[in-house]
Amino acid sequence: MPKILIVGGGYAGFYTAWKLEKHLRPGEAEVTIIDPLPYMTYQPFLPEIAAGSIEPRHAVVSQRRHLKRTEVITAKVTYINHAEKKVTVSPEIGEPYEMSYDQVVVTAGAVSRTFPIPGLADQGIGLKTVEEAVAIRDRMLDNFAKAAGLPAGPERDRLLTFVVVGGGFAGIEVFAELRSFASSLLKYYPQLSFDDIHFHLVEAMSRIMPEVSLETSHWVLKNLANRGALVHLDTQFASCVDGNIELSTGEKFESDLIVWTAGVMANPQIVRNTDLPIEERGRVMTRADLRVGTDEEPIEGAWAAGDVSRVPDLTGGGVGGFCVPNAQHAVRQGKLLAKNIVAVLRGELPKEYFHKNLGAVAGLGIGIGVFQSGKLAIKGFPAWVAHRGYHGLAMPSWERKLRVFGGWVNNFFLGRDIVSLSAVQHPRAAFEEFAARPKPPAPAAEKPAETPAASTPAAKSDKAPAKKAPAKKTPAKKPASKTAAKPAAEKAAASN
């Protein structure tokens, strides 16, 4: 059977495998998906995970549970050699090995794009994984607990100052969600007040949320200002060494939580280790029908979709004429990609990807949101309901949908869970602290210098006398007779 290999299990990769299981006939092809993580993360929920509104496990989809006819390999692909139709697979344990394929699907996604800003690599945290969202939530909870035990001063201000860099959708959503979360925590910490908490968003452009109208973005800015959050527009993030923030405007302050959301880039582990064509911005060159290659010449047996690819936007609405890297495109491209692969296997022509943006919706904290579709803009509570409804239904599988909606219902009646589990990042710390360990062996006593046994009388006396072996009995020699001895004596006298 033809072997279809999917590199990457994010939106595009997961949906490609999921839909291939639906469209392929039994025995028509073998499908394998390789990803370092055994789950797909629904990234639009990351801001709500950071704010404690969604249980982290509810925002991920198990590949092994939902891809029932796909071979799932939890490992990294470190090289794609399409000339020989082989990939190099590096498992977490064991030696790398090669795997052959007939059709390869490159859906390795994107990672946070950063700049060489002093201190950022050591102090910042991104918002691309569920682990990062959980760490942000736990850091905020820990900082509130620490600050509540401190008097007013620089150290408490540092713990209660939160910074988000990037004013796109992801940045604004996590910024607003964290602001909402912080306000809800005040009732549990009577030692702290609203004025003790400081939120800063840094954006290099002159506006936020380019996906919505300018009027809608101004409404968001006003709403954030009324909630005590400060937005720095036309401002560069200059330095954050040891948490000491420096902005291009000259403003300085300290922070213990810096969230970086200023852009993404195609997964460098894949695009730098392949013979497939890569364009100048580091993405896989992809045609409108999702085959790798140029408009004039597709590359047989190679496909790409999602954030790692450069797919033409045939609607004319994409930046630079190409689809922007977001979940909306990745999901739909994955669905079409599965259909196109099946079509090619059956000798049919693939279809081109065409999706007109239906609008943008964002949650800004409990009960607040914005929705923009063309000139239609909805703000406040109705937009928040639309946000939750859209993303709740977009979550793959009814099993996950029910978990997400069930969590929201629980929070409505019980409130958000405010327990920090930051200790889970070092799960053996408590065990190691109190674990009994074997005592170190006692140092061996030094032996006195040895001297030869016969050198001194003292040495002889110190040694116990050795037992002698019993002597063998031998017949005693008879003494010579007197008659035999006499002639000998006479001869001696005569010679004298």
XYZ file of N, CA and C in Angstrom, residues 483-496:
42
model
N 85.838 -51.815 66.404
C 86.817 -52.581 65.624
C 87.075 -51.933 64.300
N 86.026 -51.252 63.753
C 86.203 -50.568 62.466
C 86.948 -49.272 62.630
N 86.870 -48.639 63.807
C 87.507 -47.347 64.031
C 88.973 -47.499 64.398
N 89.366 -48.608 64.984
C 90.741 -48.794 65.465
C 91.756 -48.806 64.336
N 91.585 -49.594 63.228
C 92.580 -49.577 62.162
C 92.758 -48.202 61.570
N 91.700 -47.390 61.528
C 91.806 -46.034 60.978
C 92.716 -45.171 61.856
N 92.621 -45.340 63.153
C 93.467 -44.562 64.071
C 94.920 -44.965 63.958
N 95.170 -46.261 63.789
C 96.514 -46.743 63.668
C 97.165 -46.229 62.414
N 96.421 -46.186 61.328
C 96.971 -45.676 60.048
C 97.346 -44.206 60.170
N 96.516 -43.455 60.902
C 96.820 -42.038 61.075
C 98.088 -41.842 61.896
N 98.309 -42.665 62.887
C 99.507 -42.527 63.736
C 100.720 -42.888 62.947
N 100.646 -43.907 62.105
C 101.795 -44.329 61.330
C 102.212 -43.272 60.335
N 101.284 -42.609 59.770
C 101.616 -41.546 58.813
C 102.309 -40.370 59.464
N 102.014 -40.166 60.738
C 102.663 -39.061 61.457
C 104.097 -39.407 61.749
